[in-house]
Tab-separated table of C-alpha atoms and ligand atoms in Angstrom:
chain	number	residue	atom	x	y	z
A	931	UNK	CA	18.846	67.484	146.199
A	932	UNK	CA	16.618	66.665	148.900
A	933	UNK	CA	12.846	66.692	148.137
A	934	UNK	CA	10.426	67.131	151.266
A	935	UNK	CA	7.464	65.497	150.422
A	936	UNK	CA	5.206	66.977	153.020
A	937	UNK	CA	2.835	70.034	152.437
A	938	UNK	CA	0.185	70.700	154.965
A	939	UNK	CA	-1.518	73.622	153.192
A	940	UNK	CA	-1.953	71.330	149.625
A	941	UNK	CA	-5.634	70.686	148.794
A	942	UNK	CA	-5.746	67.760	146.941
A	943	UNK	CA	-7.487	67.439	143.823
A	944	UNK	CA	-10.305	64.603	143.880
A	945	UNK	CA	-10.097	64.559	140.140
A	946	UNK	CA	-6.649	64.066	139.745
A	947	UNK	CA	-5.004	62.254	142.133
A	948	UNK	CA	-5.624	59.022	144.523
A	949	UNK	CA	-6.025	59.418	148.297
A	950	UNK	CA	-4.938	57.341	150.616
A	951	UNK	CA	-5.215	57.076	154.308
A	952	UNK	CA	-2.427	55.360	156.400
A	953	UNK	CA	-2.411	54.343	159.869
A	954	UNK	CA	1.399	54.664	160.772
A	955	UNK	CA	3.422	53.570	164.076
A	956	UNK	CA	6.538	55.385	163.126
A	957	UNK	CA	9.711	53.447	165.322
A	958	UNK	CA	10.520	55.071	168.625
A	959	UNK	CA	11.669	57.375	168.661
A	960	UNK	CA	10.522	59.076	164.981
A	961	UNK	CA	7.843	61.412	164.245
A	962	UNK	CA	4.935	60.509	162.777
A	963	UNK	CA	6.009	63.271	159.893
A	964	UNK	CA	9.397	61.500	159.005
A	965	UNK	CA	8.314	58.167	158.595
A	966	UNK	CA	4.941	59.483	156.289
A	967	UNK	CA	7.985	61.297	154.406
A	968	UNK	CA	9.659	57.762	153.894
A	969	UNK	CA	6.223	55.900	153.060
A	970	UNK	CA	5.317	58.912	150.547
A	971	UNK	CA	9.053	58.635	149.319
A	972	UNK	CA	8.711	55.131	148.856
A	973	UNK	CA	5.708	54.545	147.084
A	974	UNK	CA	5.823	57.216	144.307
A	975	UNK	CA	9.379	58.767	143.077
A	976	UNK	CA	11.870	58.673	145.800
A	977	UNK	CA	14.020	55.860	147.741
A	978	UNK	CA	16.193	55.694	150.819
A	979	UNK	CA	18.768	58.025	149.399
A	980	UNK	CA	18.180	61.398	146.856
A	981	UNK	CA	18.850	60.388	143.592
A	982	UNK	CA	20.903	62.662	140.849
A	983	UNK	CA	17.621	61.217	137.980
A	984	UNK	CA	14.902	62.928	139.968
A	985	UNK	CA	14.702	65.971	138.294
A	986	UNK	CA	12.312	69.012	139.628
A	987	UNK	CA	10.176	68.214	137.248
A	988	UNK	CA	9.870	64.576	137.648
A	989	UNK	CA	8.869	65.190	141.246
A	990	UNK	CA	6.920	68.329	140.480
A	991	UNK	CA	4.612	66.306	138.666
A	992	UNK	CA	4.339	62.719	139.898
A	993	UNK	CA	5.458	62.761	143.928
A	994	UNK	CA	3.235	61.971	146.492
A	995	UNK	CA	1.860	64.911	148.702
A	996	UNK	CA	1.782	64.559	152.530
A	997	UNK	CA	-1.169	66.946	152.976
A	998	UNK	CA	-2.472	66.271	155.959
A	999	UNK	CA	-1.435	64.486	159.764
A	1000	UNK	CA	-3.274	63.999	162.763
A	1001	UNK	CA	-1.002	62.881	165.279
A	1002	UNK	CA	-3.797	61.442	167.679
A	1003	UNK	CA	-4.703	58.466	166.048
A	1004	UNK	CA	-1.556	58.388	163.930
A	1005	UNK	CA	-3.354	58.742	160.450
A	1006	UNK	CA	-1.908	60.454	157.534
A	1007	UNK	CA	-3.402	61.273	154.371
A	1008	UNK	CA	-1.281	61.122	150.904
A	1009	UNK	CA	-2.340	62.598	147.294
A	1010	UNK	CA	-0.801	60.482	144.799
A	1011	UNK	CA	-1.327	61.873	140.741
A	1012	UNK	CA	-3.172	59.707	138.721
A	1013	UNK	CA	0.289	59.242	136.865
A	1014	UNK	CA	2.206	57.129	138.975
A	1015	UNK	CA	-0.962	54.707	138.022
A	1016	UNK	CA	-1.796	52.682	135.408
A	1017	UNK	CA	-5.623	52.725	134.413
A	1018	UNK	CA	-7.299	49.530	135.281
A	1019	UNK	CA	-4.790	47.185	137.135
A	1020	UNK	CA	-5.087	46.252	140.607
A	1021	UNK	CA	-1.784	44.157	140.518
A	1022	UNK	CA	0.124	48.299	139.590
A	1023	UNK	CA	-2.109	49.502	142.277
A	1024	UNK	CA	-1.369	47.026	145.055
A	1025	UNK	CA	2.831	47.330	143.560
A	1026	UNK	CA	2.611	50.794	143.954
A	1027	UNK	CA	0.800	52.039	147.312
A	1028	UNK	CA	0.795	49.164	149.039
A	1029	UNK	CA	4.117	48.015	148.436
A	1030	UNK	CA	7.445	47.980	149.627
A	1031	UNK	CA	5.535	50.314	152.208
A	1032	UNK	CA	5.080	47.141	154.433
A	1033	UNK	CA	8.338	46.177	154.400
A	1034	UNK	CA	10.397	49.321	155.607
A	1035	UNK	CA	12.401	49.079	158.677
A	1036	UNK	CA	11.993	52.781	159.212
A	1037	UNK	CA	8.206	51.836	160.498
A	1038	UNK	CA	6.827	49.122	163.240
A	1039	UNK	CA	3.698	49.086	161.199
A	1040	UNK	CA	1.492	50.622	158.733
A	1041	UNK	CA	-2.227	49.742	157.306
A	1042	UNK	CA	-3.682	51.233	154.456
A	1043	UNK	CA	-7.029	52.246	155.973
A	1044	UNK	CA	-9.022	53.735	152.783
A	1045	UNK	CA	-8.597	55.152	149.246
A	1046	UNK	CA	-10.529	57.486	147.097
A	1047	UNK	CA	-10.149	57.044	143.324
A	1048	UNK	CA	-10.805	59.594	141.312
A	1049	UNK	CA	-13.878	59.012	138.669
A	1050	UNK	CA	-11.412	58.535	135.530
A	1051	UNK	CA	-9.619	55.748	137.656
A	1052	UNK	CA	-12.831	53.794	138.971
A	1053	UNK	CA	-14.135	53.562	135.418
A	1054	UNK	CA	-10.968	52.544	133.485
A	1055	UNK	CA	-12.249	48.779	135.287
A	1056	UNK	CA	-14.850	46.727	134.077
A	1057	UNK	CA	-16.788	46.745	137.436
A	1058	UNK	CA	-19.648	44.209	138.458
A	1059	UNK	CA	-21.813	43.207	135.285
A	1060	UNK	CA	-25.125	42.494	136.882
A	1061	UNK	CA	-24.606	44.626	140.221
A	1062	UNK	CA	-27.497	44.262	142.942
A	1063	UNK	CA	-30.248	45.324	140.346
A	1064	UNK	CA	-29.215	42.794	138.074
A	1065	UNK	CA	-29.121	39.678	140.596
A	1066	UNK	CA	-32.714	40.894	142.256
A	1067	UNK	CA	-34.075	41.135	138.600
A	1068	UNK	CA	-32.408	37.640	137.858
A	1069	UNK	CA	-33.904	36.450	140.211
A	1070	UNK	CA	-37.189	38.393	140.937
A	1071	UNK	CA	-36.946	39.374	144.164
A	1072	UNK	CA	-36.978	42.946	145.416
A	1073	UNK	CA	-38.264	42.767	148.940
A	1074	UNK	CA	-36.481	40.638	151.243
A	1075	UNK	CA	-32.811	38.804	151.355
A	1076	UNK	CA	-31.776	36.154	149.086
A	1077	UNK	CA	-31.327	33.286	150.588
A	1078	UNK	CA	-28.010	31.065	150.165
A	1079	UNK	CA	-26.670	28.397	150.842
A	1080	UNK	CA	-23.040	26.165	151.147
A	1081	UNK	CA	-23.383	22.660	150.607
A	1082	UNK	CA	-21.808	20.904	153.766
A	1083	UNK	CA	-19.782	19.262	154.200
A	1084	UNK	CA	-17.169	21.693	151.987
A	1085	UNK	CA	-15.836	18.648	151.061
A	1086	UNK	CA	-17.253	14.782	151.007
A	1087	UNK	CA	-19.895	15.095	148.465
A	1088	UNK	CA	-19.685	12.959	144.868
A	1089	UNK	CA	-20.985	15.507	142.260
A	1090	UNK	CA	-24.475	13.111	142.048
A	1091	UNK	CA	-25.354	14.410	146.164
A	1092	UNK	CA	-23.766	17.484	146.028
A	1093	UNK	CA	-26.175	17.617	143.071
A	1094	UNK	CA	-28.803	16.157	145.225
A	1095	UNK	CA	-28.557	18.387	148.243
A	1096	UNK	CA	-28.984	21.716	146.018
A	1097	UNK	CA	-31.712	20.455	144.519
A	1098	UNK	CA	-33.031	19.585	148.187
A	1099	UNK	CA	-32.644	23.138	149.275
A	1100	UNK	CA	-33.999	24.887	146.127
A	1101	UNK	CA	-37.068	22.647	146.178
A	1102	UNK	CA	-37.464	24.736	149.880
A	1103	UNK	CA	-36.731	28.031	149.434
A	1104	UNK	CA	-33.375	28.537	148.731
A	1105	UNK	CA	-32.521	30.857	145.729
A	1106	UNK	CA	-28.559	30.511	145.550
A	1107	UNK	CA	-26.406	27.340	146.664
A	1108	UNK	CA	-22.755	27.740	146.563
A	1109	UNK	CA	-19.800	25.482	146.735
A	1110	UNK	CA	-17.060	25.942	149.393
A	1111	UNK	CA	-14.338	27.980	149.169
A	1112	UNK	CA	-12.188	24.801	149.141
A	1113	UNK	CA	-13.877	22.875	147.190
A	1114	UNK	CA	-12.535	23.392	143.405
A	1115	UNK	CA	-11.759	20.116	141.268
A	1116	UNK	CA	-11.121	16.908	143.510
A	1117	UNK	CA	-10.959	13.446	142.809
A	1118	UNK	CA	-14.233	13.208	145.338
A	1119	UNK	CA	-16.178	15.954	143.364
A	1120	UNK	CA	-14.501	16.612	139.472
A	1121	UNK	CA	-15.659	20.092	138.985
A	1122	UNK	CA	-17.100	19.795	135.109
A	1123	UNK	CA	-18.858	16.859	136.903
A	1124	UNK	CA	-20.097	18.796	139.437
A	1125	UNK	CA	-21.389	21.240	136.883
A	1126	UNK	CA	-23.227	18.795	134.805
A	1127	UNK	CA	-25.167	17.024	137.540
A	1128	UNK	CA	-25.584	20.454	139.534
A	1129	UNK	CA	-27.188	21.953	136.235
A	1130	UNK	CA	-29.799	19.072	135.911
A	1131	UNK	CA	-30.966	19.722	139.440
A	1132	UNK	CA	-31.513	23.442	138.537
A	1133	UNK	CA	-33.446	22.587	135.565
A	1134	UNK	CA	-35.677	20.610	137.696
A	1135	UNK	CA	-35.938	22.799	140.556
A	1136	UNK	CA	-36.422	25.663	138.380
A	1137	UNK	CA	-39.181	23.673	136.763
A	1138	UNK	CA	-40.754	22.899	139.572
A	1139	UNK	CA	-40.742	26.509	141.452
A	1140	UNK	CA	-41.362	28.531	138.318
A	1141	UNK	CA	-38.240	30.245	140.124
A	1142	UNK	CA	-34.999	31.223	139.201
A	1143	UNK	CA	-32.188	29.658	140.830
A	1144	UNK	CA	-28.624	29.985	140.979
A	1145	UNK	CA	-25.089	28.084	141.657
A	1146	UNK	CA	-22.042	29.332	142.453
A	1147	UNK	CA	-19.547	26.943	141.288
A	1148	UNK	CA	-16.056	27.848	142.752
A	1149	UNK	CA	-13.551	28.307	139.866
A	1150	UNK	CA	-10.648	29.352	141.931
A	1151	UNK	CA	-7.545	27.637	140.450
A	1152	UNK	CA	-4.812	28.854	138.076
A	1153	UNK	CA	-6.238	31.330	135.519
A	1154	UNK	CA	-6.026	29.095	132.251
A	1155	UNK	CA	-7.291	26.201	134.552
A	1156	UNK	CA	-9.828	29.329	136.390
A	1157	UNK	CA	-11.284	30.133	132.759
A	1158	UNK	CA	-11.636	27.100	131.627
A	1159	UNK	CA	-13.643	26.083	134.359
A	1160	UNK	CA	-15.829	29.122	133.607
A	1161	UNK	CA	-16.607	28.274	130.189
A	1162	UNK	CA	-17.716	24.918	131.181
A	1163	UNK	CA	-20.099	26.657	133.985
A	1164	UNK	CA	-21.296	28.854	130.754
A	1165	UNK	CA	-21.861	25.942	127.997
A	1166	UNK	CA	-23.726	24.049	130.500
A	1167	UNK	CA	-25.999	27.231	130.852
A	1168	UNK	CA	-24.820	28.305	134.368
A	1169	UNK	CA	-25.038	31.590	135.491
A	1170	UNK	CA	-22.438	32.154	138.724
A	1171	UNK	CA	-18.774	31.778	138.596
A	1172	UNK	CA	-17.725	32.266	142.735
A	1173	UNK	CA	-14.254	33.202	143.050
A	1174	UNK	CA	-12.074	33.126	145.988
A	1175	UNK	CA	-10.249	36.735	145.179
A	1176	UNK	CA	-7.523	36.585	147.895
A	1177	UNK	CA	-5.661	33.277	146.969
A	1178	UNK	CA	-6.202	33.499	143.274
A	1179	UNK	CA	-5.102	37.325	143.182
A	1180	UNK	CA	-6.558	40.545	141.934
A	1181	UNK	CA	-5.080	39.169	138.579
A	1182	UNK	CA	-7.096	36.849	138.146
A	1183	UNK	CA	-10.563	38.393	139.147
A	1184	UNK	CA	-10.108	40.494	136.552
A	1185	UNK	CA	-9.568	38.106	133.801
A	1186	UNK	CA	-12.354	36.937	134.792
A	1187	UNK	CA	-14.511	39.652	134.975
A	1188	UNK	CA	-13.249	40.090	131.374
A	1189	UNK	CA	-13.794	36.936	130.376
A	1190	UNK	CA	-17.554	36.087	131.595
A	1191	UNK	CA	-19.116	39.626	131.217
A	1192	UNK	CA	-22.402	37.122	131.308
A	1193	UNK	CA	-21.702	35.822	134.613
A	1194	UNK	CA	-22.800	36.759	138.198
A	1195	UNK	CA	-19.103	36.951	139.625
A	1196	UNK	CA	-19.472	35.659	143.466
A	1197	UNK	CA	-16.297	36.943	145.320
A	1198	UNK	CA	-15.528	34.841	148.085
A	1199	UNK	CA	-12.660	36.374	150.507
A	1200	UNK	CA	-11.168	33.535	152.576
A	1201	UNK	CA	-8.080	34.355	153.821
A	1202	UNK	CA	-8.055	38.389	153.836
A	1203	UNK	CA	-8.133	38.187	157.769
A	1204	UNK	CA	-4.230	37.502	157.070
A	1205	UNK	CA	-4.145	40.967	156.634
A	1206	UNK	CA	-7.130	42.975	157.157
A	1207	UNK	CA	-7.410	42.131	160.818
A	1208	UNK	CA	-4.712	43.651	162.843
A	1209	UNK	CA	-5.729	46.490	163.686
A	1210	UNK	CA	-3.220	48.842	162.462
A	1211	UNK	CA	-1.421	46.812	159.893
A	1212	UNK	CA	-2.276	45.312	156.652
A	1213	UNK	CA	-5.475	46.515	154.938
A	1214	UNK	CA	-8.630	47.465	155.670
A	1215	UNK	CA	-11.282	44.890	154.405
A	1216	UNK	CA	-13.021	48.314	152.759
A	1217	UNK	CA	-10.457	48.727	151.093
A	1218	UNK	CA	-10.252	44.967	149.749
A	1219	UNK	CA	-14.288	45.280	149.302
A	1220	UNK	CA	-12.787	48.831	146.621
A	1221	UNK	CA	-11.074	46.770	144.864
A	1222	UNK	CA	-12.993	43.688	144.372
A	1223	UNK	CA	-15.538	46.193	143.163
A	1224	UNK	CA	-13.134	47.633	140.979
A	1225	UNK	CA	-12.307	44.426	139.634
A	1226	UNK	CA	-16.045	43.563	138.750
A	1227	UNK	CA	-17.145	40.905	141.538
A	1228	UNK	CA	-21.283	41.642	141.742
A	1229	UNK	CA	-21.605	40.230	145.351
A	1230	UNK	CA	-18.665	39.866	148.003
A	1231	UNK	CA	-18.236	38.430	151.281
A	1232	UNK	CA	-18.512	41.209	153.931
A	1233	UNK	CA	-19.523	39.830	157.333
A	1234	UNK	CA	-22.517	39.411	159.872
A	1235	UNK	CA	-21.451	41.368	163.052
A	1236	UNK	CA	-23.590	38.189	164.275
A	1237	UNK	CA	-22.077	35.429	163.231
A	1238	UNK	CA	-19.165	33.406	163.650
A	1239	UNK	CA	-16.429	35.678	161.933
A	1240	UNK	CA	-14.653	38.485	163.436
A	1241	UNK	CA	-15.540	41.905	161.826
A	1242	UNK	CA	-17.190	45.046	164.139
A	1243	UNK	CA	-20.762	46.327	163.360
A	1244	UNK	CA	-19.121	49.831	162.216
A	1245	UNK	CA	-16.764	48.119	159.802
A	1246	UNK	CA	-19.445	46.023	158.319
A	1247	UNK	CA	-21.861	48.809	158.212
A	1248	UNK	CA	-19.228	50.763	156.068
A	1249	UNK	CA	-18.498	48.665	153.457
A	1250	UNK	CA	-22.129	47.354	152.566
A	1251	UNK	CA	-22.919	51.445	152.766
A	1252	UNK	CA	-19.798	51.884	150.073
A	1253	UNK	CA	-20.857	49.367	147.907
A	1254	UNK	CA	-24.474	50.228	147.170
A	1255	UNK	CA	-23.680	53.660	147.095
A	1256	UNK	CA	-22.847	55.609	143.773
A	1257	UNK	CA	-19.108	55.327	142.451
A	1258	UNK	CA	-18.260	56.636	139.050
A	1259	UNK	CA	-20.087	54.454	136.187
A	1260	UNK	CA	-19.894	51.270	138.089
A	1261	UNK	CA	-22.748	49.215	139.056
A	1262	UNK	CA	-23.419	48.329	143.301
A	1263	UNK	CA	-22.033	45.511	145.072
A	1264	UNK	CA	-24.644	42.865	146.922
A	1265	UNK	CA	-23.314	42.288	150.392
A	1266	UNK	CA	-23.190	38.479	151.685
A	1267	UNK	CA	-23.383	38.030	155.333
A	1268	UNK	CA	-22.299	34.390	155.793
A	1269	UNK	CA	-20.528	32.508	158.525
A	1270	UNK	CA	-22.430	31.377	161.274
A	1271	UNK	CA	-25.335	32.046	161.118
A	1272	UNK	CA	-29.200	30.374	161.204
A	1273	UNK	CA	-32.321	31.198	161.293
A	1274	UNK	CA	-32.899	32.815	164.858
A	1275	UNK	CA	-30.018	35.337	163.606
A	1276	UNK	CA	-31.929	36.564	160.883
A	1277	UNK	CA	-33.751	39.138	163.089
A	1278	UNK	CA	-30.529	40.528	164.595
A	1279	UNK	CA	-28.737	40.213	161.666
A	1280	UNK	CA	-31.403	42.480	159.370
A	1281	UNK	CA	-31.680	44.937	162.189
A	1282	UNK	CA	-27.896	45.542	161.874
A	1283	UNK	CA	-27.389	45.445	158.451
A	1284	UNK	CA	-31.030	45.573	156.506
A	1285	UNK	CA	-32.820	43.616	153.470
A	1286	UNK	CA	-30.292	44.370	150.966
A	1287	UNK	CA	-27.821	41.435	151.008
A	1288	UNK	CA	-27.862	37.453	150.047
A	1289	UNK	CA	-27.872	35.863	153.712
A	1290	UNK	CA	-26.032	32.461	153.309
A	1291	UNK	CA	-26.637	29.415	155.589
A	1292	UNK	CA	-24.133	26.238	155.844
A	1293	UNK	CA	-24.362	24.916	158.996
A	1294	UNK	CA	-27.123	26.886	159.704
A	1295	UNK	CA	-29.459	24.811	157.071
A	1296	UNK	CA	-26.983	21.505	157.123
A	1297	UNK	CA	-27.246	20.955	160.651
A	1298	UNK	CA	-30.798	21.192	161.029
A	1299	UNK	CA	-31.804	17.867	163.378
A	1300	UNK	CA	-34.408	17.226	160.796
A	1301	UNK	CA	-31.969	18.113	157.729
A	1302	UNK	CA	-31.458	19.934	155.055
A	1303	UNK	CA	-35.204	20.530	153.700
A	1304	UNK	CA	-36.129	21.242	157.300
A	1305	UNK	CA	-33.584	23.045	157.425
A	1306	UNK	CA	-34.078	25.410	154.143
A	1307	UNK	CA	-37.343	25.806	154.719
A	1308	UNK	CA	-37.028	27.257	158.129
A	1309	UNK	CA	-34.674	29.645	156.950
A	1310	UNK	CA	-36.646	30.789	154.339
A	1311	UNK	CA	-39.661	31.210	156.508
A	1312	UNK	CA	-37.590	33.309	159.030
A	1313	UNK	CA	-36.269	35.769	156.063
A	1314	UNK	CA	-39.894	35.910	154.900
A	1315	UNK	CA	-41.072	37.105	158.514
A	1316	UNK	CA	-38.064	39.278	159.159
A	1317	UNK	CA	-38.705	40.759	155.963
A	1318	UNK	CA	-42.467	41.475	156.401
A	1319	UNK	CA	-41.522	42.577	159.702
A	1320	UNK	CA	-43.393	39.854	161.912
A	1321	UNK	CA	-41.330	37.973	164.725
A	1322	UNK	CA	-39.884	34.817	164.062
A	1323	UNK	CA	-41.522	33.678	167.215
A	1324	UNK	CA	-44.709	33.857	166.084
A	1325	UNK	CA	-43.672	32.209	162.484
A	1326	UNK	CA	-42.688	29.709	164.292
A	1327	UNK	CA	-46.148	28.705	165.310
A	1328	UNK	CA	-46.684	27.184	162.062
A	1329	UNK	CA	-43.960	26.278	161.338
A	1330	UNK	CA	-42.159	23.147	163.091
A	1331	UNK	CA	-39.030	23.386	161.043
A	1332	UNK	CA	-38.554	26.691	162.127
A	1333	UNK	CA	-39.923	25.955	165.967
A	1334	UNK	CA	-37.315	23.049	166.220
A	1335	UNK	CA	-34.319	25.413	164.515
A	1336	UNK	CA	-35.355	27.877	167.545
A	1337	UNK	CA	-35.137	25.800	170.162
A	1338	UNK	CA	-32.131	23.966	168.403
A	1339	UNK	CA	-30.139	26.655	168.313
A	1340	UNK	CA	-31.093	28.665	171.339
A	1341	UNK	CA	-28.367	29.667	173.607
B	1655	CAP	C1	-19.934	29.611	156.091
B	1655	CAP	C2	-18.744	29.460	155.211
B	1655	CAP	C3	-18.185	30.770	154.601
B	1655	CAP	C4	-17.688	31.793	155.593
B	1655	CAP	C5	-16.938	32.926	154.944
B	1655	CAP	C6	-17.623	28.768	155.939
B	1655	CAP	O1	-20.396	28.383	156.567
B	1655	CAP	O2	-19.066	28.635	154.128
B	1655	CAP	O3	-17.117	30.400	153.798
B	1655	CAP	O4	-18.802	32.328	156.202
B	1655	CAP	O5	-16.748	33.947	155.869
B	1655	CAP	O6	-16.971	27.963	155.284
B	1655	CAP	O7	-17.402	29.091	157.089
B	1655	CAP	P1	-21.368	28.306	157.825
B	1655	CAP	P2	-16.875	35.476	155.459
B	1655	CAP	O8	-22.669	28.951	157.433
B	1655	CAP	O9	-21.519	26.849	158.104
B	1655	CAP	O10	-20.689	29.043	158.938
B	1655	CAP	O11	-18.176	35.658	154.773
B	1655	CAP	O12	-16.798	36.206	156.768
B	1655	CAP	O13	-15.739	35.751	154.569
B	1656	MG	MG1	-17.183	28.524	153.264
């Protein structure tokens, strides 16, 4: 027998079942109705063909529900029951809706453009551990920005100046330095090196500040090699594991969520453009910033609108909105805005997307004419302005690292 999987007058239940939206460009020729019938086929119960082993009740219970079209901008909306899913893996998740999907000839393109979970789903996963209020109260700071930094180059350093260069940056108001998203463990900079000299420097800087501080170190590798790493960060009393989620896989962010439930997890997205940025196939980066939320990262690479990566102010916008906003039992998600940027940006880039985010410098503090301390501090003195709401202008007055950043950077 034939199922039809479409049912305009279905109200879906927000409870019970995930909803997805799909952009679709059916092939010439189709409707837009036939080929959501082959995507909702495909992705819960059915396949190219009817099949005698669906019975009425298998589909009765676990088929996807087209329940609503609009034909304008080619979106369609799918209920899928909670039990085509299995509670708390992305890896089932991404097999399941965001499948085989891609890969049908019967479509020139699809994009999975947003999904709501219902509550039960969203809290069968560990979530972020510290969330924004933890990493403010870490850190104690509530009113402004936290201010990050990449050591640059990514990679070049021995562990002894990467070591160096934190400390140099700390020591003038930076709160988090990070490493690179390629920088992991290489002959020039051993990682449990790395994490022994880095740690000293903290010490000292914390010393020195009476502030906390934090490093990311970049654990991305293999997950035995990925936890490992993480323990070292831990018995050297580190308190930020940064992951890059895309290349090591939703897998693996979650093992290690679940194995540091201690650690600030930094998610780092390089390489999600591969399929978050045409426009209408792939993913939408909200819907990468779900499940990296889902998967327990407590800050995550979003975008600037300003800087030097592509994302749109209403995209942005969006996902910083979802993740400090409530979502079941699990905990908000500090934006980073990084890429780009320095300190003339920082006005433009609070009045976009406000206070509530870590704004991260690389070139932007690294390329400083006067270097990196001149450079640190005149970031941190244009965050402090932008945050008390006085113009960085007028900072700059007494400020010569941030007067020569100005004029540095002008356009
Ligand atoms: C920024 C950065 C970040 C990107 C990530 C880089 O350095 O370290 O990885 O910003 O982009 O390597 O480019 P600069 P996104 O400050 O020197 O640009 O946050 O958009 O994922
Ligand atoms: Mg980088």
């Amino acid at each position: 027998m034939e199922y039809s999987y479409l049912n305009l007058d279905y109200q879906p239940d927000q409870e019970k079942e995930v909803l997805v939206t799909y952009r679709i460009r059916p092939l010439q020729g189709q409707s837009l109705e036939a080929a959501a019938e082959k995507v909702a086929a495909e992705s819960s119960v059915g396949t190219w063909t009817p099949t005698v082993t669906l019975s009425d009740q298998i589909f009765h219970d676990l088929a996807a529900r087209i329940y609503k079209i609009n034909s304008a901008d080619n979106l369609v909306q799918i209920a899928y029951p909670l039990g085509l899913f299995e509670l708390g893996s992305l890896p089932q998740l991404g097999s399941g809706i965001m499948g085989n999907v891609f890969s049908m000839k019967d479509l020139e393109a699809l994009r999975v453009e947003d999904i709501e979970f219902p509550e039960t789903y969203i809290n069968s996963f560990s979530g972020p551990a510290f969330g924004t209020a933890g990493i403010r109260q870490l850190l104690n700071i509530y009113s402004r920005p936290i201010i990050g930094s990449i050591i640059k180059p990514k990679i070049g350093l021995s562990p002894q100046d990467n070591a160096q260069l934190a400390y140099v940056v700390w020591s003038h108001g930076v709160d988090l330095v990070k490493d690179d998203e390629n920088l992991t463990d290489l002959p020039i900079n051993p990682f449990r090196e790395r994490v022994v000299e880095v740690m000293k420097k903290q010490r000292l800087a914390e010393q020195e500040s009476g502030q906390s501080k934090v490093y990311a170190f970049n654990v991305t590798a293999p997950v035995t090699q990925m936890l490992e790493r993480g323990r070292w960060v831990a018995e050297a009393g580190g308190r930020c594991l940064m992951v890059d989620l895309v290349t090591t896989g939703w897998s693996g962010v979650q093992e290690l969520r679940r194995a540091f439930p201690e650690m600030i997890i930094h998610g780092h997205r390089a390489g999600h453009s591969a399929f978050t940025r045409v426009p209408d196939h792939g993913l939408s980066m909200l819907v990468v910033a779900k499940m990296a939320r889902l998967a327990g990262v407590d800050q995550l690479h979003t975008g600037t609108v300003v800087g030097k990566m592509e994302g749109s102010e209403s995209e942005v916008v969006q996902i910083n909105q979802f993740l400090s906003s409530a979502w079941g039992q699990q905990k908000t998600v500090l934006p980073i805005a990084s890429g780009g940027l320095h300190p003339g940006m920082v006005p433009d880039l609070v009045k976009v997307l406000g206070l509530d985010l870590i704004i991260n410098f690389g070139g932007g503090i690294h390329g400083h004419p006067d270097g990196s301390a001149a450079g640190a501090e005149a970031a941190q003195i244009a965050v402090a302005a932008v945050s008390q709401g006085q113009s960085i202008v007028e900072a700059a007055k007494t400020s010569p690292a941030l007067a020569r950043a100005l004029d540095y950077w002008s356009d």
